[in-house]
PDB file of C-alpha atoms in Angstrom:
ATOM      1  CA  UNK G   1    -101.883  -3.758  72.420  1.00  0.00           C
ATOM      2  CA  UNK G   2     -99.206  -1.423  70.956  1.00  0.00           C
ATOM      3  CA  UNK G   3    -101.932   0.525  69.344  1.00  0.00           C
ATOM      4  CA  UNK G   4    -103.616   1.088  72.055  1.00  0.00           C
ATOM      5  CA  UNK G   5    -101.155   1.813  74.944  1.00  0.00           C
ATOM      6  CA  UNK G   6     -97.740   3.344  73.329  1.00  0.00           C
ATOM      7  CA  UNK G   7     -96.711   6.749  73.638  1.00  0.00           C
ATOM      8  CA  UNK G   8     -95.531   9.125  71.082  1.00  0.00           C
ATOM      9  CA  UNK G   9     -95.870   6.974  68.048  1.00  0.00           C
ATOM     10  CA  UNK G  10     -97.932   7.449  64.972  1.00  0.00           C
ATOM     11  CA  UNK G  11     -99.188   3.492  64.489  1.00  0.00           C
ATOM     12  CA  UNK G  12    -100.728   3.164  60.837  1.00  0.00           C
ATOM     13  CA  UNK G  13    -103.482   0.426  60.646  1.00  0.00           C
ATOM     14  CA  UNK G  14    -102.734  -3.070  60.013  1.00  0.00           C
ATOM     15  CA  UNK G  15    -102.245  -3.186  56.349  1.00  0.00           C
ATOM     16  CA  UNK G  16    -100.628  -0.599  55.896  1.00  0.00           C
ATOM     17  CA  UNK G  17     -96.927  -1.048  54.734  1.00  0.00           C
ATOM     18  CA  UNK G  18     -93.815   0.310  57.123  1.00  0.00           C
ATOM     19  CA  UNK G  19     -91.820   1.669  54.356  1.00  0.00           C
ATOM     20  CA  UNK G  20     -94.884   4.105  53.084  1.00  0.00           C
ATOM     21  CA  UNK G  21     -94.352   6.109  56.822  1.00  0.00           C
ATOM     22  CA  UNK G  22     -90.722   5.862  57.578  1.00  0.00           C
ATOM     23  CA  UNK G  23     -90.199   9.487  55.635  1.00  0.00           C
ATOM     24  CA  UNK G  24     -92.747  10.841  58.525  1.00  0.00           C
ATOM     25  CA  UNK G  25     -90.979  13.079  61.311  1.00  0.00           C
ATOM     26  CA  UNK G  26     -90.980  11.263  64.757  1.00  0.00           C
ATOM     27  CA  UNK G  27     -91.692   7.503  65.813  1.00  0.00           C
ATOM     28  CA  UNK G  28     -93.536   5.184  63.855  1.00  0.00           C
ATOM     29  CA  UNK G  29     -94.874   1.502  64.433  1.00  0.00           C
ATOM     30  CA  UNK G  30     -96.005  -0.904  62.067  1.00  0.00           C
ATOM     31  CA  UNK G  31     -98.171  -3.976  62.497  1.00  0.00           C
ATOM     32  CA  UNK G  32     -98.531  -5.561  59.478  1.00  0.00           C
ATOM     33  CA  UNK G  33     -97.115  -8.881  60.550  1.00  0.00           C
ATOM     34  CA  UNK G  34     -95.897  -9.243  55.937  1.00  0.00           C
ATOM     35  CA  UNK G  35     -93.923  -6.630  56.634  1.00  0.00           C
ATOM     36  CA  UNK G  36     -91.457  -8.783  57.713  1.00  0.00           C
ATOM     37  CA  UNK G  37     -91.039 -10.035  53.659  1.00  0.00           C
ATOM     38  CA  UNK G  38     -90.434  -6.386  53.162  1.00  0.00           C
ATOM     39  CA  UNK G  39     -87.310  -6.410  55.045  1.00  0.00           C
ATOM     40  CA  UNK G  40     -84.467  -5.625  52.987  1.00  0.00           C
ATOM     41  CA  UNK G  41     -86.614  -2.457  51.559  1.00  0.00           C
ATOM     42  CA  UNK G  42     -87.131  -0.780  54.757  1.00  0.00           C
ATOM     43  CA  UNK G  43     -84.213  -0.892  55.885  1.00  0.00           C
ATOM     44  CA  UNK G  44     -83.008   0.752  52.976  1.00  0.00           C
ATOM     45  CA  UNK G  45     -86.033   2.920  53.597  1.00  0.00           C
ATOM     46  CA  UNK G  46     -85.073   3.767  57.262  1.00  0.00           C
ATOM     47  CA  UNK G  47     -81.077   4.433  56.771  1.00  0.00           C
ATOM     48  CA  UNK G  48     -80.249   7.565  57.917  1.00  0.00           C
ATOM     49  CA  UNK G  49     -83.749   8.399  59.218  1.00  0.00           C
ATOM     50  CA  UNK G  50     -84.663   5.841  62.061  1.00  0.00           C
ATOM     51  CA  UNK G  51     -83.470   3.334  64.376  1.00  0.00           C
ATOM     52  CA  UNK G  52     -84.833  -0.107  63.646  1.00  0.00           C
ATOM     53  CA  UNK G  53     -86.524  -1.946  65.995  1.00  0.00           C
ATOM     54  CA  UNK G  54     -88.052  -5.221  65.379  1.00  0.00           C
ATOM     55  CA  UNK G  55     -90.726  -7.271  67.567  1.00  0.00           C
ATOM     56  CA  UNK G  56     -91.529 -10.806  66.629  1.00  0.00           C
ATOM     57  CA  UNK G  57     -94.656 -12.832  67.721  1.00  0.00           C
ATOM     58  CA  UNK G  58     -94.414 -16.087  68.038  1.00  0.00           C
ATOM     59  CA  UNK G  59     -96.845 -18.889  68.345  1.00  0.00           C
ATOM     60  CA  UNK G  60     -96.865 -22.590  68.744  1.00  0.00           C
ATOM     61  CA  UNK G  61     -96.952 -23.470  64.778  1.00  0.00           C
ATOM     62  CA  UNK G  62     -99.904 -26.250  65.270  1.00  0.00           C
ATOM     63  CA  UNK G  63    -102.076 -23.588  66.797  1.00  0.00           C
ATOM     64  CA  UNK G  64    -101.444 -21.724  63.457  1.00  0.00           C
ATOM     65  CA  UNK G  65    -102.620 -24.761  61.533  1.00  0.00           C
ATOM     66  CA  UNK G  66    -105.517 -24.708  62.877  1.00  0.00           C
ATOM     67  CA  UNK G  67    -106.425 -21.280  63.366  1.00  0.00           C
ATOM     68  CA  UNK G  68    -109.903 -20.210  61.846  1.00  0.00           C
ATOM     69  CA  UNK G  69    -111.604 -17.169  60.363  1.00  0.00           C
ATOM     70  CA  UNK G  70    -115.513 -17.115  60.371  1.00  0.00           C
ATOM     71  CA  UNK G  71    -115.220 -15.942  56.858  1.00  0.00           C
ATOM     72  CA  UNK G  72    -113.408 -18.918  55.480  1.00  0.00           C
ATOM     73  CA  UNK G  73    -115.884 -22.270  56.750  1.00  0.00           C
ATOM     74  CA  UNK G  74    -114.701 -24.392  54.700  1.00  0.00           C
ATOM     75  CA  UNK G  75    -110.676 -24.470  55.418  1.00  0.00           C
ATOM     76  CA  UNK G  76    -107.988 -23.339  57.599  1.00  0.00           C
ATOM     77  CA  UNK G  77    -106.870 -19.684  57.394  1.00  0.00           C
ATOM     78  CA  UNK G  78    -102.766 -21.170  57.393  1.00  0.00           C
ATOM     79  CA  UNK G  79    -100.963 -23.996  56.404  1.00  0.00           C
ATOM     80  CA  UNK G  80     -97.165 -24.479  56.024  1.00  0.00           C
ATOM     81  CA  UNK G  81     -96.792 -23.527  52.271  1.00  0.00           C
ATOM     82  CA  UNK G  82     -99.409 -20.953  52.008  1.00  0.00           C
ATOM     83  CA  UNK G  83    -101.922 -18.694  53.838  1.00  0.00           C
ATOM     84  CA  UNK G  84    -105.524 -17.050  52.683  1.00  0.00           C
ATOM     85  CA  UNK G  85    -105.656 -13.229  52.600  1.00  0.00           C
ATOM     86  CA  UNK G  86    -109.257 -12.546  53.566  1.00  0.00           C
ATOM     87  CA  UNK G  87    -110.401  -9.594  52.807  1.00  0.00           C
ATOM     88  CA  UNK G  88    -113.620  -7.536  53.726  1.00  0.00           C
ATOM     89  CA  UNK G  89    -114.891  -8.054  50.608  1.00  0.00           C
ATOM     90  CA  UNK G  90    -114.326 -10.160  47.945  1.00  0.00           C
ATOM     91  CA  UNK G  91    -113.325 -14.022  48.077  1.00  0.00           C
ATOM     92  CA  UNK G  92    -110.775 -15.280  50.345  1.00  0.00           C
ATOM     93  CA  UNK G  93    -107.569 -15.991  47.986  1.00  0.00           C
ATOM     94  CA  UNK G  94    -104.576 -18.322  48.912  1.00  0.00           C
ATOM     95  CA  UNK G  95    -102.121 -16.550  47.970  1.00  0.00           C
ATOM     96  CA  UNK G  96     -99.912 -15.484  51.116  1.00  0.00           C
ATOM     97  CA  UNK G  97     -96.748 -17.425  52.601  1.00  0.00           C
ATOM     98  CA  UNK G  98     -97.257 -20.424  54.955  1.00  0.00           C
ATOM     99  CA  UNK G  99     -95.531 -21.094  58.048  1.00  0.00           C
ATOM    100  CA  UNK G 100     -92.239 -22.356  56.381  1.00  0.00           C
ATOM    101  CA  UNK G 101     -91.385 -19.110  54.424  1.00  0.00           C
ATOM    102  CA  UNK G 102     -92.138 -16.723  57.196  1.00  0.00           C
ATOM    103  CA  UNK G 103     -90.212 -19.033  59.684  1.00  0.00           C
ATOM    104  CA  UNK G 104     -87.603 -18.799  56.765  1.00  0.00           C
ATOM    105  CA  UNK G 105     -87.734 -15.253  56.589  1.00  0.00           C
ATOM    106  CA  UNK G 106     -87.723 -14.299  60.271  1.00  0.00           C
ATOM    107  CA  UNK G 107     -84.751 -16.338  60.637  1.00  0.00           C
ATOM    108  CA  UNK G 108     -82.519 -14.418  57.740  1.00  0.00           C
ATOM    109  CA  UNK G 109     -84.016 -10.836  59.696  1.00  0.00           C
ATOM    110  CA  UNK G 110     -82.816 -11.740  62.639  1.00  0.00           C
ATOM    111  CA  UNK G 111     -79.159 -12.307  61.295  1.00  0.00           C
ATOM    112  CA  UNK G 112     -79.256  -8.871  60.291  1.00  0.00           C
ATOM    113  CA  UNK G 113     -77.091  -6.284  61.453  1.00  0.00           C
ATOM    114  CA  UNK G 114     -79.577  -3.020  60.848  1.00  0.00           C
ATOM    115  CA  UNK G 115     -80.988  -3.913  64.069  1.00  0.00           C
ATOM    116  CA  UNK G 116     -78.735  -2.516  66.946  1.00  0.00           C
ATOM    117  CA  UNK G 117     -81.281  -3.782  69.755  1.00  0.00           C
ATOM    118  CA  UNK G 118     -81.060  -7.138  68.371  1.00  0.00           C
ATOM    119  CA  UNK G 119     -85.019  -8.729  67.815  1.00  0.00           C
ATOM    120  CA  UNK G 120     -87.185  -9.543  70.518  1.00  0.00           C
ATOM    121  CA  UNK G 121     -88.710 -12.574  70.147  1.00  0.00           C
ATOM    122  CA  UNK G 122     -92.107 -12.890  71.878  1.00  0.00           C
ATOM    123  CA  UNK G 123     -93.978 -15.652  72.312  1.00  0.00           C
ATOM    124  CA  UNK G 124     -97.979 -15.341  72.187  1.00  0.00           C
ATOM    125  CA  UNK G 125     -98.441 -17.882  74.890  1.00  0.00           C
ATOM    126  CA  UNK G 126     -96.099 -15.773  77.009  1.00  0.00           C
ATOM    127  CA  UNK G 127     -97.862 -12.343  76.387  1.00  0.00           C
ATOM    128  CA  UNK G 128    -101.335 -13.945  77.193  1.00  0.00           C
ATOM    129  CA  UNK G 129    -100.329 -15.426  80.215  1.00  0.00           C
ATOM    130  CA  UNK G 130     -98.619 -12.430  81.645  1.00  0.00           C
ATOM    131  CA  UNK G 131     -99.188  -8.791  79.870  1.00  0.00           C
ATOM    132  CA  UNK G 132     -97.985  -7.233  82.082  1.00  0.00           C
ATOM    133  CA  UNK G 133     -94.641  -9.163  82.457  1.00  0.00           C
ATOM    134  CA  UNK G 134     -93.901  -8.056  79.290  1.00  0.00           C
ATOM    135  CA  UNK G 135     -94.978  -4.778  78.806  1.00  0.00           C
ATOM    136  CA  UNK G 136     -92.305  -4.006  81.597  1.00  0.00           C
ATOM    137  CA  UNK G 137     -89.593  -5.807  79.482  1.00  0.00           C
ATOM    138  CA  UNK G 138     -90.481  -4.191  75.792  1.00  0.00           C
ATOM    139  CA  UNK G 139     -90.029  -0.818  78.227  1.00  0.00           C
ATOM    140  CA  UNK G 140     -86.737  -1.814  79.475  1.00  0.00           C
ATOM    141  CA  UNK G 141     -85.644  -3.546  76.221  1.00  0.00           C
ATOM    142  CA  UNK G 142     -86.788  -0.533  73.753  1.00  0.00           C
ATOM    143  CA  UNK G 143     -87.010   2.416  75.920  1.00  0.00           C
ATOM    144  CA  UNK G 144     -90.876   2.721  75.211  1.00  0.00           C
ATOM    145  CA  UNK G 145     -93.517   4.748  77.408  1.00  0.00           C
ATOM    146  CA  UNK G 146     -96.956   3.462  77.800  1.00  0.00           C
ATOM    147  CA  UNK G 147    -100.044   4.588  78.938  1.00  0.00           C
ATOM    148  CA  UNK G 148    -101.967   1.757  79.323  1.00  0.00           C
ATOM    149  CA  UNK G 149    -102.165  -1.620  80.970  1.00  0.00           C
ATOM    150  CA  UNK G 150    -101.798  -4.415  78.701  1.00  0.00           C
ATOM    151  CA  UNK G 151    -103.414  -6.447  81.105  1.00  0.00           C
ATOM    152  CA  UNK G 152    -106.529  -4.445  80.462  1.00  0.00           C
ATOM    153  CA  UNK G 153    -106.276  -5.139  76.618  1.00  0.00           C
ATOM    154  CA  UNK G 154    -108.532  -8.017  76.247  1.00  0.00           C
ATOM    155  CA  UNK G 155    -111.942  -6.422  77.908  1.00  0.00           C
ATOM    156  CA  UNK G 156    -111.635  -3.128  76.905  1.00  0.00           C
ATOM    157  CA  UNK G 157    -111.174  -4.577  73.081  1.00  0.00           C
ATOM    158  CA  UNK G 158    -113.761  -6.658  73.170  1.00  0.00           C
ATOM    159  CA  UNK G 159    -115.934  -3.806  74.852  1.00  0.00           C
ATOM    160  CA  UNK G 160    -115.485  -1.732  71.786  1.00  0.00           C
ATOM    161  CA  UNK G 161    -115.056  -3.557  69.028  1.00  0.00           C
ATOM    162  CA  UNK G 162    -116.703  -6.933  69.312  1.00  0.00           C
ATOM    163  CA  UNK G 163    -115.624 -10.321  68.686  1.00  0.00           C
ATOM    164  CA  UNK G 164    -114.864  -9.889  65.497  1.00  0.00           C
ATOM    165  CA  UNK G 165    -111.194  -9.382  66.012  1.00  0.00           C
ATOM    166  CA  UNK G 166    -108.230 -10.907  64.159  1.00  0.00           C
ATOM    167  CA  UNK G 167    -106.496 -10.249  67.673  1.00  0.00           C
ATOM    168  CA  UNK G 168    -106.218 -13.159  70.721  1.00  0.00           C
ATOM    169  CA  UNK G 169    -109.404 -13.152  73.005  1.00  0.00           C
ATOM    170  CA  UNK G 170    -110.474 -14.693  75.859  1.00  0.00           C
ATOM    171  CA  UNK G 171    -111.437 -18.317  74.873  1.00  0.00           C
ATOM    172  CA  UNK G 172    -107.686 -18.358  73.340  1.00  0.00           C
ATOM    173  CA  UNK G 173    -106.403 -17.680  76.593  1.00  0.00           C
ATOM    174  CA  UNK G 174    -108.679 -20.660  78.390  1.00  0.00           C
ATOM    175  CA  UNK G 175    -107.394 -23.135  75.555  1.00  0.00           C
ATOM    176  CA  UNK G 176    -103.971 -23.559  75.536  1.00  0.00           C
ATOM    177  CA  UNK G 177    -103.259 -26.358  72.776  1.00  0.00           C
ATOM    178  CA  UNK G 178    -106.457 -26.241  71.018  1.00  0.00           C
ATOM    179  CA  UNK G 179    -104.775 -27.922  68.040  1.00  0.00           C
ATOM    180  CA  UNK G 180    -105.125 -31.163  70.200  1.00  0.00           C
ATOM    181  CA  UNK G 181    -109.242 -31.024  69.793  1.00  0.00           C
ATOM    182  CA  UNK G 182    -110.071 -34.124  68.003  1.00  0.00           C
ATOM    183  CA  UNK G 183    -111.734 -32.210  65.084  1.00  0.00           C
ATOM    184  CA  UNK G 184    -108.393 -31.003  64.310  1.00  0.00           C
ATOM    185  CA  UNK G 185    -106.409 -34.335  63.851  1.00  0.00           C
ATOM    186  CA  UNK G 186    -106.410 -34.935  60.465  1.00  0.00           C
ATOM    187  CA  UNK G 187    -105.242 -31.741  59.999  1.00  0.00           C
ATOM    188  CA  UNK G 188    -102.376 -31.772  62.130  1.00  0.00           C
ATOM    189  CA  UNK G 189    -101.475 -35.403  60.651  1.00  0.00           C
ATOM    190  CA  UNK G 190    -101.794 -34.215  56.741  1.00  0.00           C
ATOM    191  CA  UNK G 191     -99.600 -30.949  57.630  1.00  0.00           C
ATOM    192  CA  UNK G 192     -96.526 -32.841  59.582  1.00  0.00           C
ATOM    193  CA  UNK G 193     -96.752 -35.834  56.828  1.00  0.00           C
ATOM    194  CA  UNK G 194     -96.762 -33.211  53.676  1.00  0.00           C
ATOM    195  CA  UNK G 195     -94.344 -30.869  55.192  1.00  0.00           C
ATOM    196  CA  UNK G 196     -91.512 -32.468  57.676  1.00  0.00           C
ATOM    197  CA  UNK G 197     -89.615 -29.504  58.067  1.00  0.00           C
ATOM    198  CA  UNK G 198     -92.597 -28.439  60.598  1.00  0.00           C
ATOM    199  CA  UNK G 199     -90.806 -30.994  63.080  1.00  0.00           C
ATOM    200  CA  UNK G 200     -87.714 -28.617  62.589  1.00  0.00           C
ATOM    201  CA  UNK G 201     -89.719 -25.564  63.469  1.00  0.00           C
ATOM    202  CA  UNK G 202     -91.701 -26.549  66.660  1.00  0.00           C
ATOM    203  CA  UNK G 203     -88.297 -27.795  68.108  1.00  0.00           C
ATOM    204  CA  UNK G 204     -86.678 -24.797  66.699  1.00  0.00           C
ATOM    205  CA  UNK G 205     -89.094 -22.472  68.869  1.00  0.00           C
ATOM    206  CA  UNK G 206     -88.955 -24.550  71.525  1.00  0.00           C
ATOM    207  CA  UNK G 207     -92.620 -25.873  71.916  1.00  0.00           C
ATOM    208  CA  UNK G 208     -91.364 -29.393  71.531  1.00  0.00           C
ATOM    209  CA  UNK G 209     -87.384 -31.424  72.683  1.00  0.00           C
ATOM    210  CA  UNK G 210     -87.988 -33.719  69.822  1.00  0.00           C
ATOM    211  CA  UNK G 211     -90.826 -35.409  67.415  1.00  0.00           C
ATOM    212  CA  UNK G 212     -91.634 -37.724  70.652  1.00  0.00           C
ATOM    213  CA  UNK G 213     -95.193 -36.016  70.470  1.00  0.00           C
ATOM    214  CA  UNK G 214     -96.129 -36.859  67.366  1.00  0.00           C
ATOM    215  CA  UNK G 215     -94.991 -40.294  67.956  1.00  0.00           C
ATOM    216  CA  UNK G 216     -97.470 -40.241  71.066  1.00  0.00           C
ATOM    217  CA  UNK G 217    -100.269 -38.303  69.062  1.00  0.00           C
ATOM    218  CA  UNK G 218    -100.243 -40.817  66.213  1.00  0.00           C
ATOM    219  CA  UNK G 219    -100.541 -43.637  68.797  1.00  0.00           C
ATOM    220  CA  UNK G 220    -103.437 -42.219  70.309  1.00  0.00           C
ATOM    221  CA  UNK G 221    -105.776 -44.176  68.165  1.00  0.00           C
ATOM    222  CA  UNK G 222    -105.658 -46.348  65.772  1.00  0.00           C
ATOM    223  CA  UNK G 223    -107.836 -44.355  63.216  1.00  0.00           C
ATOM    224  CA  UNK G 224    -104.982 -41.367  62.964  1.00  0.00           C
ATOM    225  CA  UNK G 225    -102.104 -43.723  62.513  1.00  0.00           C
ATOM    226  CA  UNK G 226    -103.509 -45.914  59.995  1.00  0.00           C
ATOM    227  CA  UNK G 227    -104.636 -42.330  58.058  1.00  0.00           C
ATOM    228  CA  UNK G 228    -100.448 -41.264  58.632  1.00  0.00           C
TER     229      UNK G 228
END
């Protein structure tokens, strides 16, 4: 959405590391969500040459679990201790962080006092559900122009460059949830049983009060409890 709609910044593609274009004159924006593992080094990078800003996405962790990528059939793109980098060619390799380091790591940038403006933390459910609602706040909060309609993002993407988009589309916007398909409990189960700190992070993020719903999801049939 940034790519497409902000004003007077030079956005590098999505792999392509912050700290290789903070020497460049003017604004710059990264997307490349490891960047955030890079942390220390551009800051160092960006002291005495540019302000810091920092956006975070956020999503409901068991939506992560059990997000897919047509290139990988046989297994889930994320889990909590590690993550498949797929590239366009070659095999897909495990060998990026899972949902507990990054949650890890966001946490220790956001304690960080390089970032005047503080961190916005932005929820993907939130930014789906009204674009436009926070395009007007990422103005106010950052002092960005735009000149584009994030609420126009989703077409006009699709439009011109397929579905084949690592980006959210329009059956992710009619499925809120889709972690709770059947096809995806054992997955859910195995993740929460192997890795308990999960609990932590979906209350943490405020998807959930307490574990209550896996209490409830585990009683939903007999079949998943027995497998917990």
């Amino acid at each position: 959405m940034l790519q497409r709609t902000l004003t007077g910044f030079n956005i590098p593609g999505p792999e392509f590391p912050a700290r290789a274009v903070l020497h460049m004159p003017g604004n710059t924006c990264s997307r490349r969500a490891y960047d955030i593992f890079d942390f220390d080094r551009i800051v160092a990078a960006a002291e005495g040459r540019k302000r810091l800003d920092l956006i975070v996405t956020l999503r409901d962790p068991r939506d992560i679990l059990t997000a897919y990528d047509p290139r990988l059939p046989d297994d889930y793109v994320c889990a909590a201790d590690q993550s498949y980098f797929v590239a366009a060619q070659g095999a897909p390799q495990q060998i990026l962080p899972g949902i507990l380091q990054t949650h890890e790591q966001i946490a220790r940038a956001s304690r960080s006092e390089h970032l005047p403006q503080g961190v916005i933390f932005l929820k993907y459910e939130h930014l789906v559900a009204e674009p436009r609602r926070v395009q007007n706040l990422l103005a106010d909060c950052l002092e960005l122009e735009f000149h584009g309609d994030f609420g126009n993002f989703h077409p006009r993407e699709l439009e011109s460059y397929g579905h084949d988009l690592m980006a959210p589309t329009g059956p992710d916007i009619a499925r809120p949830q889709k972690w709770r398909a059947p096809h995806h409990r054992a997955r859910i189960v195995d993740q929460f049983t192997r890795f308990p700190a999960l609990h932590d992070i979906v209350v943490d993020l405020g998807y959930e009060q307490d574990t209550g719903w896996y209490d409830a999801y585990l009683a939903e049939t007999g079949e998943v409890a027995a497998t917990a």
